[in-house]
């Protein structure tokens, strides 16, 4: 009776209506724009004509797309690997009997809430080739300074490190939560069988945190592919266009060159990828929401 | 795991391993310290740099007074009298974040309550998945339509325009956190109120809402942090009068060249509020940020 009360629509609809209006409508509008030559060359009002699949056809011959995809894939895969490995290792460390775990956990999650656009400046300071402290440390250890700002792959790596630094705590807290939900009896039984911590990790811990790892990996995959703020503020997409990610390129095309129709078609490729990944994601976790 | 280790240590079988385990504890603590340093180092470095003049900022010195003379130059340039641009941008950031947080929290609490307490024909988990899938959408895909629509509505470069944008992006978090809270909270008190003849709205306002204060606070803080950190839409929609602090920060290097101390100061001002607030929502971080996939 209560569960089916008519009042249930009063509670649900405002939020649903908001999302329909401000997410679904823009998405449909942007799908429409992707089939037009929308532009704002006079800088005041956009005009458009229907052009069919022309935008999508020209993506294939756009040389800039290839380079930005390479950058995005490098950042995404690299950051994903680093955050998953470091985050799991940190979770394993803090899953030992450590006094003050709560305080440590709070400290370790601080980077998650720092604005990425500001972290780009943190990168600018830390990775500066002559006075940055990272090159100072490398030189102090006897190495030669890395050309973080002027070499393409080093610059991409600097962005990768910064992104991984921000998101390792995310993997850490989630995997730690997963590890802490493993029943203690399992460990006790395993420890009687084998003395090696690595064997316990491989045969007990890892299989049980694997679902959480998969979930985190999917989430990070989508999030990292959207990355734009850090390369924007740290290097302005440079050197040259080395740290321009795919999202960055969509942004430049649509809102700096005002080639909005073409930018919408580029963005829609991203939407389709996001829909595929989110379908997999919610197919995995939807039982939780019953 | 705490109890496990204590039990293990108490068992006689483990005695042979104590020597190895002591070395293990030392290595463990070393690794913990390394992890903490790895996370805190950039923050500490930024704080140090913010108290340096441009010339000193080019030297890799760490200890104030001994190695360099700390200076308030950057902080007073940014926050002192006459820093009108900063005051304006910080004011905008606060108005936008509070506006979006309020809207998202109100809508999120209603919808979250709805999804936890009532049954819908479409299937509750389908609705939840749909709401959360909004977080997967690439922002650049909605950027152009938002820009064009806000332009038609004459909301470009206005605070309401950015409130609208940020409400949209933070709403899924608020819905999720509130849904999870109510779903885990026994509804017996509400059932009792129902028996007493209260209607659903009265039950929500007088019984459920007061109990949900901690979760509402957490949802609000997380929404606030995300709205405060938003940059992409701000750069397109509010580049002048309504610009928030993130946008001001992003335009630093072009205005002053690379002035490290000043950059560090602005960076710290931009990140402090959300980072400090996050310390109060530890319980909700795991669930909120994993979109409900993992219980924290």
mmCIF file of N, CA and C in Angstrom, chain A residues 171-247:
data_model
loop_
_atom_site.group_PDB
_atom_site.id
_atom_site.type_symbol
_atom_site.label_atom_id
_atom_site.label_comp_id
_atom_site.label_asym_id
_atom_site.label_seq_id
_atom_site.Cartn_x
_atom_site.Cartn_y
_atom_site.Cartn_z
ATOM 1 N N UNK A 171 41.489 4.334 -5.982
ATOM 2 C CA UNK A 171 41.638 2.881 -6.022
ATOM 3 C C UNK A 171 41.931 2.366 -4.618
ATOM 4 N N UNK A 172 42.787 3.090 -3.913
ATOM 5 C CA UNK A 172 43.172 2.698 -2.561
ATOM 6 C C UNK A 172 41.953 2.538 -1.642
ATOM 7 N N UNK A 173 41.095 3.555 -1.547
ATOM 8 C CA UNK A 173 39.970 3.454 -0.598
ATOM 9 C C UNK A 173 38.996 2.351 -1.000
ATOM 10 N N UNK A 174 38.778 2.200 -2.308
ATOM 11 C CA UNK A 174 37.805 1.189 -2.729
ATOM 12 C C UNK A 174 38.337 -0.222 -2.511
ATOM 13 N N UNK A 175 39.607 -0.432 -2.865
ATOM 14 C CA UNK A 175 40.179 -1.774 -2.681
ATOM 15 C C UNK A 175 40.348 -2.077 -1.190
ATOM 16 N N UNK A 176 40.678 -1.038 -0.415
ATOM 17 C CA UNK A 176 40.782 -1.255 1.034
ATOM 18 C C UNK A 176 39.425 -1.706 1.587
ATOM 19 N N UNK A 177 38.351 -1.048 1.147
ATOM 20 C CA UNK A 177 37.010 -1.438 1.598
ATOM 21 C C UNK A 177 36.719 -2.877 1.189
ATOM 22 N N UNK A 178 37.116 -3.243 -0.039
ATOM 23 C CA UNK A 178 36.887 -4.614 -0.502
ATOM 24 C C UNK A 178 37.683 -5.610 0.335
ATOM 25 N N UNK A 179 38.946 -5.261 0.646
ATOM 26 C CA UNK A 179 39.789 -6.172 1.438
ATOM 27 C C UNK A 179 39.239 -6.344 2.840
ATOM 28 N N UNK A 180 38.691 -5.236 3.386
ATOM 29 C CA UNK A 180 38.215 -5.319 4.764
ATOM 30 C C UNK A 180 36.923 -6.109 4.885
ATOM 31 N N UNK A 181 36.280 -6.373 3.738
ATOM 32 C CA UNK A 181 35.050 -7.161 3.818
ATOM 33 C C UNK A 181 35.324 -8.650 3.610
ATOM 34 N N UNK A 182 36.612 -8.999 3.422
ATOM 35 C CA UNK A 182 36.943 -10.423 3.301
ATOM 36 C C UNK A 182 36.886 -11.055 4.690
ATOM 37 N N UNK A 183 36.139 -12.165 4.851
ATOM 38 C CA UNK A 183 36.026 -12.783 6.176
ATOM 39 C C UNK A 183 37.385 -13.242 6.706
ATOM 40 N N UNK A 184 37.606 -13.012 7.997
ATOM 41 C CA UNK A 184 38.906 -13.317 8.580
ATOM 42 C C UNK A 184 39.239 -14.809 8.566
ATOM 43 N N UNK A 185 38.193 -15.640 8.651
ATOM 44 C CA UNK A 185 38.426 -17.096 8.688
ATOM 45 C C UNK A 185 39.216 -17.556 7.467
ATOM 46 N N UNK A 186 38.926 -16.923 6.337
ATOM 47 C CA UNK A 186 39.609 -17.309 5.100
ATOM 48 C C UNK A 186 41.116 -17.125 5.219
ATOM 49 N N UNK A 187 41.503 -15.978 5.813
ATOM 50 C CA UNK A 187 42.929 -15.725 5.993
ATOM 51 C C UNK A 187 43.539 -16.738 6.946
ATOM 52 N N UNK A 188 42.818 -16.999 8.051
ATOM 53 C CA UNK A 188 43.357 -17.916 9.062
ATOM 54 C C UNK A 188 43.618 -19.283 8.455
ATOM 55 N N UNK A 189 42.630 -19.752 7.676
ATOM 56 C CA UNK A 189 42.788 -21.054 7.045
ATOM 57 C C UNK A 189 43.985 -21.051 6.098
ATOM 58 N N UNK A 190 44.093 -19.975 5.321
ATOM 59 C CA UNK A 190 45.166 -19.901 4.332
ATOM 60 C C UNK A 190 46.534 -19.833 4.998
ATOM 61 N N UNK A 191 46.603 -19.120 6.140
ATOM 62 C CA UNK A 191 47.901 -18.966 6.795
ATOM 63 C C UNK A 191 48.394 -20.268 7.404
ATOM 64 N N UNK A 192 47.448 -21.138 7.768
ATOM 65 C CA UNK A 192 47.873 -22.429 8.299
ATOM 66 C C UNK A 192 48.500 -23.268 7.195
ATOM 67 N N UNK A 193 47.994 -23.070 5.972
ATOM 68 C CA UNK A 193 48.494 -23.853 4.841
ATOM 69 C C UNK A 193 49.827 -23.366 4.331
ATOM 70 N N UNK A 194 49.993 -22.062 4.303
ATOM 71 C CA UNK A 194 51.199 -21.523 3.709
ATOM 72 C C UNK A 194 51.714 -20.365 4.548
ATOM 73 N N UNK A 195 53.020 -20.227 4.603
ATOM 74 C CA UNK A 195 53.599 -19.153 5.397
ATOM 75 C C UNK A 195 53.782 -17.890 4.575
ATOM 76 N N UNK A 196 53.711 -18.013 3.266
ATOM 77 C CA UNK A 196 54.087 -16.885 2.432
ATOM 78 C C UNK A 196 52.951 -15.898 2.252
ATOM 79 N N UNK A 197 53.234 -14.639 2.543
ATOM 80 C CA UNK A 197 52.220 -13.591 2.408
ATOM 81 C C UNK A 197 51.780 -13.452 0.960
ATOM 82 N N UNK A 198 52.722 -13.638 0.057
ATOM 83 C CA UNK A 198 52.414 -13.500 -1.361
ATOM 84 C C UNK A 198 51.412 -14.573 -1.804
ATOM 85 N N UNK A 199 51.607 -15.799 -1.298
ATOM 86 C CA UNK A 199 50.697 -16.886 -1.666
ATOM 87 C C UNK A 199 49.292 -16.599 -1.147
ATOM 88 N N UNK A 200 49.207 -16.044 0.077
ATOM 89 C CA UNK A 200 47.897 -15.695 0.632
ATOM 90 C C UNK A 200 47.244 -14.630 -0.240
ATOM 91 N N UNK A 201 48.053 -13.630 -0.623
ATOM 92 C CA UNK A 201 47.514 -12.563 -1.455
ATOM 93 C C UNK A 201 46.991 -13.125 -2.779
ATOM 94 N N UNK A 202 47.789 -14.016 -3.378
ATOM 95 C CA UNK A 202 47.442 -14.514 -4.709
ATOM 96 C C UNK A 202 46.229 -15.437 -4.675
ATOM 97 N N UNK A 203 46.157 -16.271 -3.626
ATOM 98 C CA UNK A 203 45.088 -17.270 -3.649
ATOM 99 C C UNK A 203 43.821 -16.822 -2.927
ATOM 100 N N UNK A 204 43.932 -15.879 -1.984
ATOM 101 C CA UNK A 204 42.747 -15.443 -1.237
ATOM 102 C C UNK A 204 42.381 -14.004 -1.590
ATOM 103 N N UNK A 205 43.292 -13.071 -1.282
ATOM 104 C CA UNK A 205 42.949 -11.656 -1.407
ATOM 105 C C UNK A 205 42.601 -11.293 -2.846
ATOM 106 N N UNK A 206 43.498 -11.622 -3.771
ATOM 107 C CA UNK A 206 43.302 -11.150 -5.137
ATOM 108 C C UNK A 206 41.987 -11.621 -5.760
ATOM 109 N N UNK A 207 41.666 -12.924 -5.687
ATOM 110 C CA UNK A 207 40.392 -13.342 -6.291
ATOM 111 C C UNK A 207 39.186 -12.625 -5.687
ATOM 112 N N UNK A 208 39.279 -12.298 -4.379
ATOM 113 C CA UNK A 208 38.135 -11.675 -3.727
ATOM 114 C C UNK A 208 38.031 -10.173 -3.984
ATOM 115 N N UNK A 209 39.162 -9.529 -4.323
ATOM 116 C CA UNK A 209 39.058 -8.100 -4.645
ATOM 117 C C UNK A 209 38.920 -7.886 -6.148
ATOM 118 N N UNK A 210 39.035 -8.958 -6.922
ATOM 119 C CA UNK A 210 38.999 -8.816 -8.383
ATOM 120 C C UNK A 210 37.727 -8.123 -8.893
ATOM 121 N N UNK A 211 36.534 -8.460 -8.359
ATOM 122 C CA UNK A 211 35.345 -7.751 -8.847
ATOM 123 C C UNK A 211 35.429 -6.239 -8.603
ATOM 124 N N UNK A 212 35.904 -5.854 -7.394
ATOM 125 C CA UNK A 212 36.045 -4.428 -7.088
ATOM 126 C C UNK A 212 37.070 -3.782 -8.023
ATOM 127 N N UNK A 213 38.164 -4.506 -8.302
ATOM 128 C CA UNK A 213 39.180 -3.985 -9.221
ATOM 129 C C UNK A 213 38.578 -3.737 -10.606
ATOM 130 N N UNK A 214 37.757 -4.678 -11.058
ATOM 131 C CA UNK A 214 37.112 -4.528 -12.360
ATOM 132 C C UNK A 214 36.218 -3.298 -12.405
ATOM 133 N N UNK A 215 35.449 -3.108 -11.326
ATOM 134 C CA UNK A 215 34.572 -1.950 -11.230
ATOM 135 C C UNK A 215 35.359 -0.648 -11.282
ATOM 136 N N UNK A 216 36.407 -0.587 -10.455
ATOM 137 C CA UNK A 216 37.239 0.616 -10.414
ATOM 138 C C UNK A 216 37.868 0.870 -11.777
ATOM 139 N N UNK A 217 38.339 -0.197 -12.416
ATOM 140 C CA UNK A 217 38.999 -0.036 -13.711
ATOM 141 C C UNK A 217 38.038 0.566 -14.733
ATOM 142 N N UNK A 218 36.795 0.090 -14.736
ATOM 143 C CA UNK A 218 35.813 0.637 -15.675
ATOM 144 C C UNK A 218 35.551 2.123 -15.408
ATOM 145 N N UNK A 219 35.377 2.446 -14.116
ATOM 146 C CA UNK A 219 35.120 3.843 -13.753
ATOM 147 C C UNK A 219 36.268 4.752 -14.165
ATOM 148 N N UNK A 220 37.473 4.296 -13.852
ATOM 149 C CA UNK A 220 38.646 5.107 -14.172
ATOM 150 C C UNK A 220 38.855 5.227 -15.679
ATOM 151 N N UNK A 221 38.515 4.160 -16.388
ATOM 152 C CA UNK A 221 38.663 4.154 -17.837
ATOM 153 C C UNK A 221 37.868 5.310 -18.453
ATOM 154 N N UNK A 222 36.607 5.431 -18.058
ATOM 155 C CA UNK A 222 35.780 6.503 -18.618
ATOM 156 C C UNK A 222 36.275 7.860 -18.164
ATOM 157 N N UNK A 223 36.581 7.950 -16.854
ATOM 158 C CA UNK A 223 36.975 9.236 -16.314
ATOM 159 C C UNK A 223 38.272 9.740 -16.938
ATOM 160 N N UNK A 224 39.251 8.848 -17.074
ATOM 161 C CA UNK A 224 40.542 9.288 -17.588
ATOM 162 C C UNK A 224 40.451 9.649 -19.066
ATOM 163 N N UNK A 225 39.566 8.963 -19.782
ATOM 164 C CA UNK A 225 39.468 9.282 -21.200
ATOM 165 C C UNK A 225 38.923 10.688 -21.409
ATOM 166 N N UNK A 226 38.241 11.229 -20.384
ATOM 167 C CA UNK A 226 37.690 12.580 -20.477
ATOM 168 C C UNK A 226 38.727 13.643 -20.117
ATOM 169 N N UNK A 227 39.907 13.233 -19.691
ATOM 170 C CA UNK A 227 40.872 14.169 -19.105
ATOM 171 C C UNK A 227 41.171 15.342 -20.038
ATOM 172 N N UNK A 228 41.178 16.523 -19.436
ATOM 173 C CA UNK A 228 41.340 17.745 -20.206
ATOM 174 C C UNK A 228 41.953 18.842 -19.334
ATOM 175 N N UNK A 229 41.504 18.924 -18.092
ATOM 176 C CA UNK A 229 41.919 20.026 -17.222
ATOM 177 C C UNK A 229 43.420 20.077 -16.989
ATOM 178 N N UNK A 230 44.002 18.926 -16.633
ATOM 179 C CA UNK A 230 45.429 18.939 -16.275
ATOM 180 C C UNK A 230 46.316 19.339 -17.459
ATOM 181 N N UNK A 231 46.160 18.690 -18.647
ATOM 182 C CA UNK A 231 46.991 19.124 -19.776
ATOM 183 C C UNK A 231 46.721 20.573 -20.169
ATOM 184 N N UNK A 232 45.491 21.029 -19.969
ATOM 185 C CA UNK A 232 45.130 22.396 -20.321
ATOM 186 C C UNK A 232 45.912 23.399 -19.485
ATOM 187 N N UNK A 233 45.861 23.246 -18.166
ATOM 188 C CA UNK A 233 46.502 24.262 -17.333
ATOM 189 C C UNK A 233 48.004 24.033 -17.202
ATOM 190 N N UNK A 234 48.433 22.782 -17.335
ATOM 191 C CA UNK A 234 49.862 22.536 -17.134
ATOM 192 C C UNK A 234 50.672 22.967 -18.346
ATOM 193 N N UNK A 235 50.239 22.574 -19.535
ATOM 194 C CA UNK A 235 51.085 22.806 -20.708
ATOM 195 C C UNK A 235 50.321 23.434 -21.861
ATOM 196 N N UNK A 236 49.052 23.790 -21.644
ATOM 197 C CA UNK A 236 48.263 24.344 -22.731
ATOM 198 C C UNK A 236 48.194 23.390 -23.915
ATOM 199 N N UNK A 237 48.252 22.102 -23.625
ATOM 200 C CA UNK A 237 48.186 21.095 -24.689
ATOM 201 C C UNK A 237 49.539 20.822 -25.342
ATOM 202 N N UNK A 238 50.543 21.591 -24.960
ATOM 203 C CA UNK A 238 51.862 21.471 -25.583
ATOM 204 C C UNK A 238 52.720 20.434 -24.921
ATOM 205 N N UNK A 239 53.962 20.287 -25.304
ATOM 206 C CA UNK A 239 54.655 21.035 -26.367
ATOM 207 C C UNK A 239 54.069 20.709 -27.739
ATOM 208 N N UNK A 240 53.917 21.736 -28.555
ATOM 209 C CA UNK A 240 53.218 21.558 -29.820
ATOM 210 C C UNK A 240 51.777 21.209 -29.493
ATOM 211 N N UNK A 241 51.370 20.012 -29.836
ATOM 212 C CA UNK A 241 50.030 19.571 -29.430
ATOM 213 C C UNK A 241 50.120 18.209 -28.761
ATOM 214 N N UNK A 242 51.299 17.928 -28.157
ATOM 215 C CA UNK A 242 51.570 16.583 -27.636
ATOM 216 C C UNK A 242 50.614 16.154 -26.533
ATOM 217 N N UNK A 243 50.178 17.109 -25.680
ATOM 218 C CA UNK A 243 49.305 16.680 -24.581
ATOM 219 C C UNK A 243 47.855 17.057 -24.839
ATOM 220 N N UNK A 244 47.514 17.321 -26.096
ATOM 221 C CA UNK A 244 46.102 17.520 -26.409
ATOM 222 C C UNK A 244 45.417 16.161 -26.451
ATOM 223 N N UNK A 245 44.498 15.969 -25.523
ATOM 224 C CA UNK A 245 43.765 14.700 -25.516
ATOM 225 C C UNK A 245 42.598 14.802 -26.495
ATOM 226 N N UNK A 246 41.896 13.710 -26.689
ATOM 227 C CA UNK A 246 40.755 13.699 -27.596
ATOM 228 C C UNK A 246 39.689 14.701 -27.142
ATOM 229 N N UNK A 247 39.362 14.691 -25.827
ATOM 230 C CA UNK A 247 38.375 15.645 -25.300
ATOM 231 C C UNK A 247 38.820 17.082 -25.536
#
